[in-house]
Tab-separated table of C-alpha atoms in Angstrom:
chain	number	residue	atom	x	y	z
Q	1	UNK	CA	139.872	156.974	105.556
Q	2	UNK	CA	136.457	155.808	104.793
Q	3	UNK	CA	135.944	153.353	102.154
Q	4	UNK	CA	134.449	154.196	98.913
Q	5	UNK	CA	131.029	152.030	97.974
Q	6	UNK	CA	129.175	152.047	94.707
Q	7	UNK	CA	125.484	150.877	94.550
Q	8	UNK	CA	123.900	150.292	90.846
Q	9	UNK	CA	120.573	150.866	91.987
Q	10	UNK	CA	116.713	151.185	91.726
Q	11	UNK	CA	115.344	148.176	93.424
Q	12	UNK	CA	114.247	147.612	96.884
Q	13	UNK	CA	117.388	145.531	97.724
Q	14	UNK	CA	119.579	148.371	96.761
Q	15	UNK	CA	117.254	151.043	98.809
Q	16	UNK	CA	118.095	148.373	101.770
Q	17	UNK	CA	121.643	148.080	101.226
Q	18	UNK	CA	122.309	151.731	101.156
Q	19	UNK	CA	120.348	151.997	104.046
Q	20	UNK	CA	122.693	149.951	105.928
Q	21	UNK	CA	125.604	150.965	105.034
Q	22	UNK	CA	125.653	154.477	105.033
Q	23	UNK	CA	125.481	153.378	109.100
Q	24	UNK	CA	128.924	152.604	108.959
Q	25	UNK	CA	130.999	155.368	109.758
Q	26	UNK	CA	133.527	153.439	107.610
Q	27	UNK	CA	131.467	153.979	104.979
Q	28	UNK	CA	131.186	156.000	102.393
Q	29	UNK	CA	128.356	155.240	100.153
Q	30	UNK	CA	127.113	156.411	96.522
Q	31	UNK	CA	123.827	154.839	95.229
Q	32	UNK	CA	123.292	155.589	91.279
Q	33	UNK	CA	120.245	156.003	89.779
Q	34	UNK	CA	119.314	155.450	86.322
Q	35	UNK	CA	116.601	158.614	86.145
Q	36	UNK	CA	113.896	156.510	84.425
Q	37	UNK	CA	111.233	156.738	87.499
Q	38	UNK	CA	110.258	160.523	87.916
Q	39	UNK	CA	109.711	160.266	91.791
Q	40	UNK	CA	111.944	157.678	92.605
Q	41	UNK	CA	112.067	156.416	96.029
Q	42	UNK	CA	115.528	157.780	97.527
Q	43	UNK	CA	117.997	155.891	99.400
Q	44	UNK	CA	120.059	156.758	102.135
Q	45	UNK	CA	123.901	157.746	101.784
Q	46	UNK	CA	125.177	160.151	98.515
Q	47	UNK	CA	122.622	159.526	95.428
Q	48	UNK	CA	123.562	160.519	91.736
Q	49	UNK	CA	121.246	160.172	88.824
Q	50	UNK	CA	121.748	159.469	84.688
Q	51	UNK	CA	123.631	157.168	82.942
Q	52	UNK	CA	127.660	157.042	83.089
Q	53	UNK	CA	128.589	156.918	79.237
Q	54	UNK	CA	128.927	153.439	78.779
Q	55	UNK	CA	131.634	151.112	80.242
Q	56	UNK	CA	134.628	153.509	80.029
Q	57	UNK	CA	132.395	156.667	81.600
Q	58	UNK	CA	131.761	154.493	84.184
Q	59	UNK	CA	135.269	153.127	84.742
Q	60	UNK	CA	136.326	156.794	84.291
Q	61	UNK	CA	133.558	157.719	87.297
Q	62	UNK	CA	134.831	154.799	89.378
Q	63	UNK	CA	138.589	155.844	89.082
Q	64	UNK	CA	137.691	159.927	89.774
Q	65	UNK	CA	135.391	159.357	92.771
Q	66	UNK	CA	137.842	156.587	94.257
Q	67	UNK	CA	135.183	154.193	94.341
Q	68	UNK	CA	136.679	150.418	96.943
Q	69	UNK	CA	133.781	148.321	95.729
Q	70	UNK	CA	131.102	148.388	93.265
Q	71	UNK	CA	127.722	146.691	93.811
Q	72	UNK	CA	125.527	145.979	91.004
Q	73	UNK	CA	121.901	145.625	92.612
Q	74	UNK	CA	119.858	147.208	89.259
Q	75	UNK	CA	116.558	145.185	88.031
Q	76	UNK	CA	117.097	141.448	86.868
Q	77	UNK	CA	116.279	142.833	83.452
Q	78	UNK	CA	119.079	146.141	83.705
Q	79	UNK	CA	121.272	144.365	81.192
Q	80	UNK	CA	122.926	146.695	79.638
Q	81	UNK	CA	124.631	148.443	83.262
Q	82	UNK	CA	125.396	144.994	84.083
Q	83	UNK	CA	127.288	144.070	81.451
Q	84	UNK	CA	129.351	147.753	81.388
Q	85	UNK	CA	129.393	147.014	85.429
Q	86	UNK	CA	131.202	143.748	84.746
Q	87	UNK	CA	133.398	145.808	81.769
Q	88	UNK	CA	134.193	148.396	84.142
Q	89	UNK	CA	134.925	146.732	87.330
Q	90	UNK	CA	137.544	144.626	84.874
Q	91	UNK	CA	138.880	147.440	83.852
Q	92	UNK	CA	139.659	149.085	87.112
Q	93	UNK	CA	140.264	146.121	89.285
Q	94	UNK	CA	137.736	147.209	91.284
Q	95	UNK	CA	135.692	143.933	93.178
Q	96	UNK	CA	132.632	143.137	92.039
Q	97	UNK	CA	129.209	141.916	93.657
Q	98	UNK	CA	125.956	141.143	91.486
Q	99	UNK	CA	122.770	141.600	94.201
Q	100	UNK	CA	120.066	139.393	92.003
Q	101	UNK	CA	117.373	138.453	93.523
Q	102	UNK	CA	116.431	134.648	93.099
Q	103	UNK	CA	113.795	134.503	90.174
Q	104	UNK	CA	110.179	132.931	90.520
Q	105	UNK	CA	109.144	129.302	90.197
Q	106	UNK	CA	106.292	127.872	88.712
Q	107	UNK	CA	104.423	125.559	91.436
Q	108	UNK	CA	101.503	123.703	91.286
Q	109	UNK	CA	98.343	124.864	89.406
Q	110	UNK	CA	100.388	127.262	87.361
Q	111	UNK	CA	100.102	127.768	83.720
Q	112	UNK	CA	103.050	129.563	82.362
Q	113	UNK	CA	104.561	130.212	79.380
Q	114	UNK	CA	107.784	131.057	79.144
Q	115	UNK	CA	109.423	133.485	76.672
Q	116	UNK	CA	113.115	135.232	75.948
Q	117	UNK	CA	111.410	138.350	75.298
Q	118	UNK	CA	109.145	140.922	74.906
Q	119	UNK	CA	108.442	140.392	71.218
Q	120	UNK	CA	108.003	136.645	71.473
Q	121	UNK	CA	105.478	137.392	74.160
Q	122	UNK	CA	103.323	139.242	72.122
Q	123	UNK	CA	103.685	136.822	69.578
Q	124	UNK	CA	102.242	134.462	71.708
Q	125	UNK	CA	99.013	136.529	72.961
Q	126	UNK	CA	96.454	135.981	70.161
Q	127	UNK	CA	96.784	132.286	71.128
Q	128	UNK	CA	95.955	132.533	74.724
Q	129	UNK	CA	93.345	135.509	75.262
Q	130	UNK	CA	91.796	138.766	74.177
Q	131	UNK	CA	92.379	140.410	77.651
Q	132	UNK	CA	95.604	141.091	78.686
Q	133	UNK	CA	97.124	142.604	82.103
Q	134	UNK	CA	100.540	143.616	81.109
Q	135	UNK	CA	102.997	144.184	83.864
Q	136	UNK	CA	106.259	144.308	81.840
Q	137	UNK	CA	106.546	148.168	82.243
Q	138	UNK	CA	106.715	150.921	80.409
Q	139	UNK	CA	109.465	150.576	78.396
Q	140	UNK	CA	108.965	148.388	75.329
Q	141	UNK	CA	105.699	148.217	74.891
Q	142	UNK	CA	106.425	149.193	70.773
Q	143	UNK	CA	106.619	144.970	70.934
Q	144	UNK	CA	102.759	145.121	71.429
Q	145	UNK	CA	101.552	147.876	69.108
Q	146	UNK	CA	100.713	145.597	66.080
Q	147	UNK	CA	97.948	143.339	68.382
Q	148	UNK	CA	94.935	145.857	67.421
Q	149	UNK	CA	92.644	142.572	68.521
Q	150	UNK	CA	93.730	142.495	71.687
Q	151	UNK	CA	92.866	145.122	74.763
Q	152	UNK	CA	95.389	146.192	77.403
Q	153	UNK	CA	95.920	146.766	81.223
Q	154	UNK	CA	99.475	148.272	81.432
Q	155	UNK	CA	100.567	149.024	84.842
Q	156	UNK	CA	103.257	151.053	85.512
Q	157	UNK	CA	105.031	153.614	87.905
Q	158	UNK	CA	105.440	156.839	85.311
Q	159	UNK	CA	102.540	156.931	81.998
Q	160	UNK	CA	104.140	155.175	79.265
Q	161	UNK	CA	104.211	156.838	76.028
Q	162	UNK	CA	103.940	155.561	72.816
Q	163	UNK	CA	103.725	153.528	70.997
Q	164	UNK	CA	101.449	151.233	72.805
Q	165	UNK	CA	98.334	149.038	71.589
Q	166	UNK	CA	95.694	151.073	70.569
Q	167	UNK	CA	92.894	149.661	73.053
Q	168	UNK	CA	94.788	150.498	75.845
Q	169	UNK	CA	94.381	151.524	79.627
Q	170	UNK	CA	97.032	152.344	81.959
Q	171	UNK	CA	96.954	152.117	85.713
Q	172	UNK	CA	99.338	154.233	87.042
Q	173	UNK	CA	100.204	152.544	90.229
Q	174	UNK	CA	103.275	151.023	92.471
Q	175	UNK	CA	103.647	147.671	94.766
Q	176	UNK	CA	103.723	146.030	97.173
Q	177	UNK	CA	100.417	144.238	95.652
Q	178	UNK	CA	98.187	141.759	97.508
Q	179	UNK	CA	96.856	139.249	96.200
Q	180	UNK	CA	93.282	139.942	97.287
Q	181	UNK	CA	93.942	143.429	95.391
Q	182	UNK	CA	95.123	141.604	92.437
Q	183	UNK	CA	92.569	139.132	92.304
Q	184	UNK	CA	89.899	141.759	92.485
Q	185	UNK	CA	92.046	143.725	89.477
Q	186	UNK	CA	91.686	140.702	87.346
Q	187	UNK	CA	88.188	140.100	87.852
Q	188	UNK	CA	87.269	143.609	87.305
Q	189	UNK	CA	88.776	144.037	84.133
Q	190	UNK	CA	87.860	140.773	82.838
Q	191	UNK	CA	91.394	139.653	82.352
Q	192	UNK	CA	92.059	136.394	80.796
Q	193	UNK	CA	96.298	136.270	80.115
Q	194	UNK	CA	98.631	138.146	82.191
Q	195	UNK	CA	102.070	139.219	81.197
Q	196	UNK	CA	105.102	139.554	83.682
Q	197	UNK	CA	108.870	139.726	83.539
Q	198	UNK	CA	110.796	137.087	86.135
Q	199	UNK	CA	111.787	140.312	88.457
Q	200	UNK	CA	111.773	137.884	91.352
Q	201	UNK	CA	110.814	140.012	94.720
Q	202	UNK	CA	107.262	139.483	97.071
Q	203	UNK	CA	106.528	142.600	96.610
Q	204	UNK	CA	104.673	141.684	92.748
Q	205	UNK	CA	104.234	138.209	93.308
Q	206	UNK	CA	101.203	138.699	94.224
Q	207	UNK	CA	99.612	138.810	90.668
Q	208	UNK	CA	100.874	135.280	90.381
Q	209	UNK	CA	98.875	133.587	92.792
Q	210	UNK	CA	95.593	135.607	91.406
Q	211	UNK	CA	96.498	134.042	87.877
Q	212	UNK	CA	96.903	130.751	88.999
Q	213	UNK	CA	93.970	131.347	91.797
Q	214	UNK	CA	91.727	132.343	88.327
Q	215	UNK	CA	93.337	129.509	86.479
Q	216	UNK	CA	94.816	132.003	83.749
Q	217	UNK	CA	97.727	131.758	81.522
Q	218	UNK	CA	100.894	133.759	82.318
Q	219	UNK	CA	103.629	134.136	79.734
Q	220	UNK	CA	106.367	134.772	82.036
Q	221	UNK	CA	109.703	136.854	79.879
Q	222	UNK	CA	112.447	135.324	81.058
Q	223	UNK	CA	115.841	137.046	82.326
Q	224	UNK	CA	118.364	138.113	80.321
Q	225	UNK	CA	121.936	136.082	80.724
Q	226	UNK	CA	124.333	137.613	83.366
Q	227	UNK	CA	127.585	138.851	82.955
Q	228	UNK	CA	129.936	135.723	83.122
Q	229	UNK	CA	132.674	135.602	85.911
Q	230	UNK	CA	130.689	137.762	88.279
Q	231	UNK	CA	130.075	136.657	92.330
Q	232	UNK	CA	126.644	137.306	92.959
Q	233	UNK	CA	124.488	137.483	96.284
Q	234	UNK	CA	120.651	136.482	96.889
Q	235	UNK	CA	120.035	139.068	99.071
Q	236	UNK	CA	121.283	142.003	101.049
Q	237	UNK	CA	122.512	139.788	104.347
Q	238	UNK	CA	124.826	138.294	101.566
Q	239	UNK	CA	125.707	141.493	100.121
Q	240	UNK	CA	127.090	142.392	102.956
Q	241	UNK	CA	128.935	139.942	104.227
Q	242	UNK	CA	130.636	139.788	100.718
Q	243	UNK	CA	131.643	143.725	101.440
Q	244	UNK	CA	133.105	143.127	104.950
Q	245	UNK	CA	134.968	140.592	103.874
Q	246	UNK	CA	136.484	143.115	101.113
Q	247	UNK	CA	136.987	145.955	103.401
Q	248	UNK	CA	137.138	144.575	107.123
């Protein structure tokens, strides 16, 4: 009897994962989606989309379906499904994995600002330009509404919708980003701050080395505490190994 994985997913490293091990015949493998990207990029194996209903829908999902092992490889910043992963998995006795990958670090010549969220960020903006390339998403972006001074790059996937700051322009676009793109993004639009969550991944670094190339200020939202108690992989090599290890 095939066993039963569960893939959190959404990011690159979960795309990856699936894509692995839905190659193993002795695999069965569900990726869930959260339904927030309208074209999302679809991985391979069984794919579901929406929310579960909180920790107990999910626990309730993972006890129906007969789900071995659950994987949580959502966005650094997913911290609600984490936390109802972690609730869950207890719940059940189900194992479970965390796939984070590592954050960034500030090197040489950069000149960040770090923040616990989006609301101290913009708090911080009228201090440190009058330009801003904002690359936080589309969700939350109520935090920056009240900075009518201040004009706005936001690049995202899907068009946000409101509210926003009311001198804003959205490029609707998706990485991976080079940084001879990027630099040629902030020189066009005459950006002087950039904002960024710490996803982690290459494939939006990029932007960092044009700020620090440019010399600019980035106020860099820092992630959101992890669920205590849960084992946690860099990568999807480690993901992997921690699953054969559970299921032989």
């Amino acid at each position: 009897m095939r066993r039963h994985v569960l893939i959190l997913g959404g990011t690159e490293e979960a795309r990856r994962l699936a894509g692995e091990l839905a190659a193993d015949p002795g695999l069965r493998v569900t990726s869930s989606l959260a339904g927030r990207v309208a074209r999302p990029r679809l991985p391979a194996g069984e794919v579901r989309v929406g929310g579960f209903g909180g920790p107990e829908g999910l626990a309730r999902w993972l006890r129906e379906h007969r789900v071995d092992a659950l994987i949580d490889a959502t966005h650094p910043f997913a911290g609600t499904i984490s936390r109802n992963a972690a609730r869950a998995a207890a719940g059940t006795h189900i194992p479970l994995l965390a796939l984070r990958r590592p954050g960034w670090t500030a090197g040489p010549g950069d000149d960040w600002y770090p923040v616990a969220s989006l609301e101290a960020a913009a708090g911080l903006l009228p201090h440190l330009g009058e330009r801003v390339f904002l690359t936080t998403g589309r969700m939350g972006l109520a935090a920056f509404a009240g900075l009518t001074g201040l004009w706005f790059l936001v690049r995202s996937v899907d068009p946000p919708e409101p509210p926003f700051p009311p001198r804003t322009e959205v490029l609707l676009a998706r990485g991976p980003f080079t940084v001879e793109g990027e630099t040629e993004l902030l020189r066009r639009y005459g950006i002087d701050v950039l904002v960024t969550k710490d996803s982690g991944a290459a494939a939006t670094a990029a932007k960092l080395t044009a700020a620090r190339r440019a010399g600019l200020p980035v106020v860099v939202v820092t992630r959101p505490e992890a669920p205590a108690g849960v084992p946690a992989a860099a990568d999807v090599a480690g993901a992997v190994a921690w699953l054969r290890n559970r299921t032989g």
